[in-house]
Short mmCIF file of C-alpha atoms in Angstrom, two decimals:
data_model
loop_
_atom_site.label_atom_id
_atom_site.label_comp_id
_atom_site.label_asym_id
_atom_site.label_seq_id
_atom_site.Cartn_x
_atom_site.Cartn_y
_atom_site.Cartn_z
CA MET A 120 54.27 74.47 -151.83
CA THR A 121 51.77 73.29 -148.90
CA VAL A 122 52.14 75.25 -145.93
CA ALA A 123 51.93 73.15 -143.08
CA THR A 124 49.00 74.18 -140.20
CA THR A 125 51.78 73.28 -137.24
CA GLU A 126 55.12 73.88 -136.52
CA PRO A 127 57.00 70.39 -136.73
CA PRO A 128 59.33 69.10 -133.34
CA ALA A 129 62.08 70.23 -132.37
CA PRO A 130 65.82 67.48 -133.76
CA PRO A 131 67.10 66.29 -130.39
CA GLY A 132 69.27 68.17 -128.73
CA ARG A 133 67.95 71.50 -129.93
CA ARG A 134 65.92 73.79 -127.92
CA ARG A 135 62.91 74.93 -129.46
CA ALA A 136 61.28 78.68 -128.86
CA PRO A 137 59.03 79.11 -126.47
CA ARG A 138 55.29 79.22 -128.24
CA GLY A 139 54.20 82.01 -130.49
CA SER A 140 57.57 83.61 -129.99
CA ALA A 141 58.54 81.48 -133.67
CA ARG A 142 58.29 84.10 -135.66
CA ARG A 143 59.61 86.85 -134.01
CA SER A 144 63.15 84.55 -133.31
CA ILE A 145 62.84 84.30 -137.06
CA VAL A 146 62.36 88.08 -138.24
CA ALA A 147 64.84 88.80 -135.78
CA ALA A 148 67.50 86.43 -136.61
CA ALA A 149 66.99 87.18 -140.44
CA THR A 150 67.75 91.43 -139.72
CA GLU A 151 70.57 90.88 -137.87
CA LEU A 152 72.02 88.07 -140.21
CA PHE A 153 71.18 90.10 -143.42
CA ALA A 154 72.09 93.24 -141.66
CA ARG A 155 76.15 92.17 -140.85
CA ARG A 156 76.08 89.34 -143.71
CA GLY A 157 74.21 90.24 -146.35
CA TYR A 158 70.69 89.00 -148.23
CA GLU A 159 72.08 87.17 -150.81
CA ALA A 160 75.08 85.68 -148.24
CA THR A 161 72.39 84.15 -146.52
CA SER A 162 71.09 81.64 -146.35
CA VAL A 163 67.29 80.18 -144.44
CA GLN A 164 69.73 77.50 -142.97
CA ASP A 165 71.46 80.62 -141.29
CA ILE A 166 68.24 82.16 -140.52
CA VAL A 167 66.88 78.86 -138.74
CA ALA A 168 70.32 78.04 -137.02
CA ALA A 169 70.48 81.90 -135.79
CA ALA A 170 66.46 81.62 -134.49
CA GLU A 171 66.56 78.04 -132.93
CA VAL A 172 64.01 76.44 -135.26
CA THR A 173 63.39 73.84 -137.88
CA LYS A 174 63.55 75.08 -141.90
CA GLY A 175 59.58 73.88 -140.84
CA ALA A 176 58.96 76.12 -138.99
CA LEU A 177 59.89 78.79 -140.96
CA TYR A 178 58.08 78.55 -144.00
CA HIS A 179 55.38 77.78 -141.99
CA TRP A 180 55.18 82.00 -141.44
CA PHE A 181 56.75 82.89 -144.78
CA GLY A 182 57.23 81.19 -148.31
CA SER A 183 60.30 81.90 -148.66
CA LYS A 184 63.93 84.68 -147.62
CA SER A 185 62.54 87.07 -150.34
CA GLU A 186 58.97 86.80 -148.49
CA LEU A 187 60.93 87.10 -145.55
CA LEU A 188 62.49 90.29 -146.52
CA THR A 189 59.59 91.71 -147.88
CA SER A 190 57.70 90.74 -144.42
CA ILE A 191 60.04 92.64 -142.41
CA TYR A 192 59.35 95.74 -144.74
CA ARG A 193 56.10 95.67 -145.07
CA GLU A 194 54.64 95.52 -141.47
CA LEU A 195 57.20 98.00 -140.72
CA LEU A 196 55.74 100.29 -143.85
CA ALA A 197 52.40 99.34 -142.51
CA GLU A 198 52.63 100.31 -138.85
CA GLN A 199 54.17 103.93 -140.37
CA THR A 200 51.70 104.23 -142.21
CA GLN A 201 49.51 103.96 -139.32
CA ARG A 202 50.99 106.04 -137.30
CA LEU A 203 50.64 109.13 -140.09
CA ARG A 204 47.46 108.49 -140.47
CA GLU A 205 46.43 109.67 -136.35
CA ILE A 206 48.93 112.39 -136.85
CA ALA A 207 47.18 113.80 -140.25
CA ASP A 208 43.80 112.53 -139.25
CA GLY A 209 44.35 114.35 -135.50
CA ALA A 210 43.31 117.57 -134.37
CA GLY A 211 45.28 120.89 -133.83
CA PRO A 212 47.10 123.13 -136.75
CA VAL A 213 48.59 121.83 -139.94
CA GLU A 214 51.87 122.85 -139.26
CA GLU A 215 51.93 120.96 -136.08
CA ARG A 216 51.26 118.32 -137.65
CA LEU A 217 53.10 117.94 -140.06
CA ARG A 218 55.84 118.98 -137.71
CA ALA A 219 54.44 115.78 -135.69
CA ALA A 220 54.75 113.51 -138.59
CA ALA A 221 58.34 115.02 -139.64
CA LEU A 222 59.55 113.62 -136.83
CA ASP A 223 57.52 110.56 -136.73
CA VAL A 224 59.47 109.50 -139.34
CA VAL A 225 62.62 110.06 -137.13
CA GLU A 226 62.12 108.93 -134.06
CA HIS A 227 60.22 105.26 -136.41
CA THR A 228 62.66 105.49 -138.82
CA ALA A 229 65.40 105.46 -136.28
CA GLU A 230 63.74 102.21 -133.95
CA HIS A 231 63.84 100.03 -136.90
CA ALA A 232 67.25 100.95 -139.01
CA ASP A 233 68.89 97.67 -138.99
CA GLU A 234 65.43 96.46 -140.62
CA LEU A 235 65.24 99.23 -142.84
CA THR A 236 69.02 99.37 -143.91
CA VAL A 237 68.79 95.48 -144.77
CA TRP A 238 65.49 96.75 -147.19
CA ALA A 239 67.60 99.43 -149.03
CA ARG A 240 70.02 97.82 -150.06
CA SER A 241 68.58 94.37 -151.06
CA ALA A 242 64.76 94.98 -152.17
CA HIS A 243 66.56 95.32 -155.71
CA LEU A 244 66.59 91.45 -155.64
CA LEU A 245 63.10 91.00 -155.01
CA ASP A 246 60.75 89.23 -158.44
CA ASP A 247 59.32 92.42 -159.65
CA GLU A 248 55.41 90.99 -158.17
CA GLN A 249 57.09 91.11 -154.72
CA ALA A 250 58.46 95.19 -156.00
CA GLU A 251 55.35 96.71 -157.31
CA ALA A 252 53.48 94.88 -153.98
CA THR A 253 55.54 97.03 -151.72
CA ARG A 254 55.28 100.28 -153.96
CA ARG A 255 51.87 100.58 -153.92
CA GLU A 256 51.83 100.28 -150.04
CA ARG A 257 55.04 102.83 -149.99
CA ARG A 258 53.38 105.05 -153.08
CA ARG A 259 50.15 105.50 -149.35
CA TYR A 260 52.49 105.85 -147.73
CA HIS A 261 53.22 109.21 -149.54
CA ASP A 262 50.22 110.67 -150.73
CA LEU A 263 49.54 110.13 -147.75
CA PHE A 264 51.89 113.16 -146.16
CA ARG A 265 51.64 114.97 -149.43
CA ASP A 266 47.94 115.20 -148.59
CA LEU A 267 48.90 116.36 -145.35
CA VAL A 268 51.90 119.20 -147.19
CA ARG A 269 49.20 120.02 -149.14
CA GLU A 270 46.55 121.17 -146.33
CA GLY A 271 49.63 123.20 -144.87
CA GLN A 272 49.47 125.16 -148.20
CA ALA A 273 45.99 125.37 -149.16
CA SER A 274 46.36 126.99 -144.68
CA GLY A 275 49.14 129.51 -146.25
CA VAL A 276 52.31 127.84 -144.41
CA VAL A 277 54.00 126.17 -146.04
CA ARG A 278 54.99 127.37 -149.15
CA THR A 279 53.57 126.88 -152.27
CA ASP A 280 55.98 128.15 -155.47
CA LEU A 281 57.45 123.66 -154.93
CA SER A 282 55.43 120.60 -155.04
CA ALA A 283 54.08 119.14 -152.43
CA THR A 284 54.61 115.97 -154.40
CA VAL A 285 58.57 117.46 -154.30
CA ILE A 286 58.92 119.11 -151.03
CA THR A 287 57.61 114.72 -149.90
CA HIS A 288 60.18 113.31 -152.17
CA ALA A 289 63.23 115.26 -151.06
CA PHE A 290 62.58 114.68 -147.44
CA LEU A 291 61.62 111.55 -147.53
CA SER A 292 64.66 110.03 -149.62
CA ALA A 293 66.92 112.05 -147.95
CA LEU A 294 65.54 110.23 -144.80
CA GLY A 295 65.93 106.89 -146.52
CA ASN A 296 69.10 107.41 -148.35
CA THR A 297 70.88 107.39 -144.70
CA HIS A 298 71.76 104.50 -144.58
CA THR A 299 74.28 105.34 -147.86
CA TRP A 300 76.91 108.18 -145.48
CA PHE A 301 75.79 107.96 -141.92
CA HIS A 302 78.50 105.77 -139.57
CA PRO A 303 78.13 104.70 -136.11
CA ASP A 304 80.99 105.22 -135.16
CA GLY A 305 80.51 109.71 -135.86
CA PRO A 306 79.66 112.72 -133.54
CA LEU A 307 76.20 112.48 -134.24
CA THR A 308 73.33 109.46 -133.41
CA PHE A 309 71.28 108.18 -136.27
CA ALA A 310 68.26 110.10 -134.38
CA GLU A 311 70.50 113.67 -133.87
CA VAL A 312 71.07 112.80 -138.07
CA GLY A 313 67.46 112.26 -138.46
CA HIS A 314 66.10 115.46 -136.15
CA GLN A 315 68.68 117.62 -138.10
CA LEU A 316 67.28 116.45 -141.27
CA VAL A 317 63.91 118.45 -139.89
CA ALA A 318 64.72 121.65 -139.35
CA LEU A 319 66.43 121.44 -142.93
CA PHE A 320 62.71 120.42 -144.13
CA LEU A 321 60.72 121.84 -142.11
CA GLY A 322 62.95 125.52 -142.47
CA GLY A 323 62.37 125.04 -145.90
CA LEU A 324 58.84 124.94 -146.45
CA ARG A 325 57.84 128.31 -144.69
CA PRO A 326 56.78 130.92 -147.43
CA PRO A 327 59.22 132.77 -148.62
CA GLY A 328 59.24 137.12 -146.89
CA PRO A 329 59.51 139.37 -149.00
CA GLU A 330 62.93 141.06 -150.15
CA PRO A 331 65.01 142.84 -152.34
CA VAL A 332 64.84 142.39 -156.10
CA ALA A 333 68.03 141.86 -157.65
CA PRO A 334 68.68 143.35 -160.72
CA LEU A 335 69.23 141.41 -163.88
CA PRO A 336 72.78 140.81 -164.99
CA ALA A 337 74.03 143.70 -167.20
CA GLU A 338 73.48 142.80 -171.12
CA PRO A 339 77.21 141.85 -172.05
CA GLY A 340 78.42 145.51 -174.06
CA ARG A 341 75.73 147.74 -172.44
CA ARG A 342 76.53 149.73 -168.42
CA ARG A 343 74.64 148.63 -165.29
CA PRO A 344 72.90 151.29 -164.37
CA ALA A 345 74.25 154.44 -161.99
CA GLY A 346 72.59 153.10 -158.32
CA SER A 347 71.18 149.59 -159.28
CA ASP A 348 74.43 147.51 -156.61
CA THR A 349 73.15 149.60 -154.22
CA GLN A 350 69.42 146.89 -154.99
CA ARG A 351 71.66 143.42 -154.48
CA SER A 352 70.92 141.65 -151.59
CA GLY A 353 74.23 139.97 -150.19
CA PRO A 354 77.78 140.98 -151.21
CA SER A 355 78.87 141.69 -154.46
CA PRO A 356 80.40 139.32 -156.33
CA ALA A 357 84.79 138.77 -157.01
CA ARG A 358 85.82 140.85 -160.65
CA LYS A 359 88.33 138.44 -162.60
CA ASN A 360 91.33 140.02 -162.85
CA PRO A 361 91.37 141.27 -166.65
#
């Protein structure tokens, strides 16, 4: 397919988007339609009509509807990755940078919740080549975040009994799956939900302090040593009636 080098003239009666804004109009229209109707139910004609541009203008910027969807996400991911890199490479204690990184994920996600939700719901519809290219870029972001967690482990401010990879995926997956249960008419905003996830995440990273060691359960038929119940942390479990 030959990509046009100039935007074709608008048909009679159609208002042309201001010069330089056609791409932004296409992205905004596509995002709104994908979020409201779904990716599959939205046609290229729907997008150009909503953006008030021609099909030639859309194909000047994007080779297909799937490339448009991928571009929306990859541009957001590139922006998010750059922000994370600046935080990770910045000054200050690692615990402050880790907190800033976690909060930045939440803030960026809240700012672009519609686009990221569309991507989460539609990514499985892309062809293998587009999906793999996006996964590679997403892995770079995960690796950067994981390296910051590892730095925290090496500094003694992040627990080391858990894998940095598990920690990273647990937090990013929890935030990335928020669209599956979040309701805008609920008691919390998306940003508030995100900040609560950050609180859970950061609280779970603290190295565990010294705690009483709970005794092993008695083997069947063997009595527990006298006084062992006093070593148990927390209330004793309720016994079932015989």
